[in-house]
Tab-separated table of C-alpha atoms in Angstrom:
chain	number	residue	atom	x	y	z
A	26	MET	CA	133.867	82.275	67.086
A	27	GLU	CA	135.945	81.298	70.097
A	28	GLY	CA	138.972	79.344	69.213
A	29	ARG	CA	138.793	80.039	65.496
A	30	GLY	CA	140.984	82.402	63.548
A	31	MET	CA	139.637	85.329	61.357
A	32	ILE	CA	138.291	84.372	58.047
A	33	LYS	CA	140.269	86.270	55.211
A	34	VAL	CA	138.431	87.330	52.141
A	35	LEU	CA	139.495	88.609	48.816
A	36	ILE	CA	136.532	90.358	47.067
A	37	VAL	CA	136.607	90.103	43.399
A	38	ASP	CA	133.900	91.373	40.998
A	39	ASP	CA	134.032	93.293	38.112
A	40	GLU	CA	131.162	95.575	39.129
A	41	PRO	CA	131.843	98.370	41.377
A	42	LEU	CA	128.581	98.524	43.387
A	43	ALA	CA	128.828	94.962	43.940
A	44	ARG	CA	132.077	95.139	45.312
A	45	GLU	CA	131.068	98.081	47.391
A	46	ASN	CA	128.051	96.572	48.922
A	47	LEU	CA	129.907	93.136	49.751
A	48	ARG	CA	132.867	95.171	51.224
A	49	VAL	CA	130.264	97.224	53.534
A	50	PHE	CA	128.645	93.950	54.473
A	51	LEU	CA	131.756	91.918	55.333
A	52	GLN	CA	133.278	94.984	57.304
A	53	GLU	CA	130.305	94.678	59.804
A	54	GLN	CA	131.207	91.074	60.573
A	55	SER	CA	133.603	90.633	63.459
A	56	ASP	CA	135.399	87.467	62.185
A	57	ILE	CA	136.125	88.703	58.857
A	58	GLU	CA	139.131	90.146	57.410
A	59	ILE	CA	139.156	91.821	53.960
A	60	VAL	CA	142.692	91.051	52.736
A	61	GLY	CA	142.161	92.768	49.121
A	62	GLU	CA	140.261	93.776	46.267
A	63	PRO	CA	141.639	93.800	42.779
A	64	MET	CA	140.487	96.771	40.903
A	65	PHE	CA	138.985	95.993	36.970
A	66	LYS	CA	139.149	98.255	34.003
A	67	ARG	CA	136.882	97.835	31.074
A	68	ARG	CA	139.026	96.944	27.987
A	69	GLY	CA	138.269	98.325	24.588
A	70	ARG	CA	135.533	96.128	23.630
A	71	ASP	CA	132.033	97.387	24.161
A	72	ARG	CA	129.974	95.023	26.524
A	73	ARG	CA	127.268	94.976	23.933
A	74	GLY	CA	128.286	91.511	22.679
A	75	ALA	CA	130.486	92.990	19.649
C-alpha cells in the first residue's frame, strides 16, 4: 500500500474467541495496526433470556 498510512483498528466483540481469531488475522496484515481491545465482563444476568 504505497502512499497510504496504516489502517487503525479497534477490536470490539463480547466473545473472547472471536476477538482472538480476529486479532490473529489482523496481526498478519502489514497495513493494519490494532490500537485497542476493550475487555468485556458478563453482568449478573444469565444469558438464557431471563
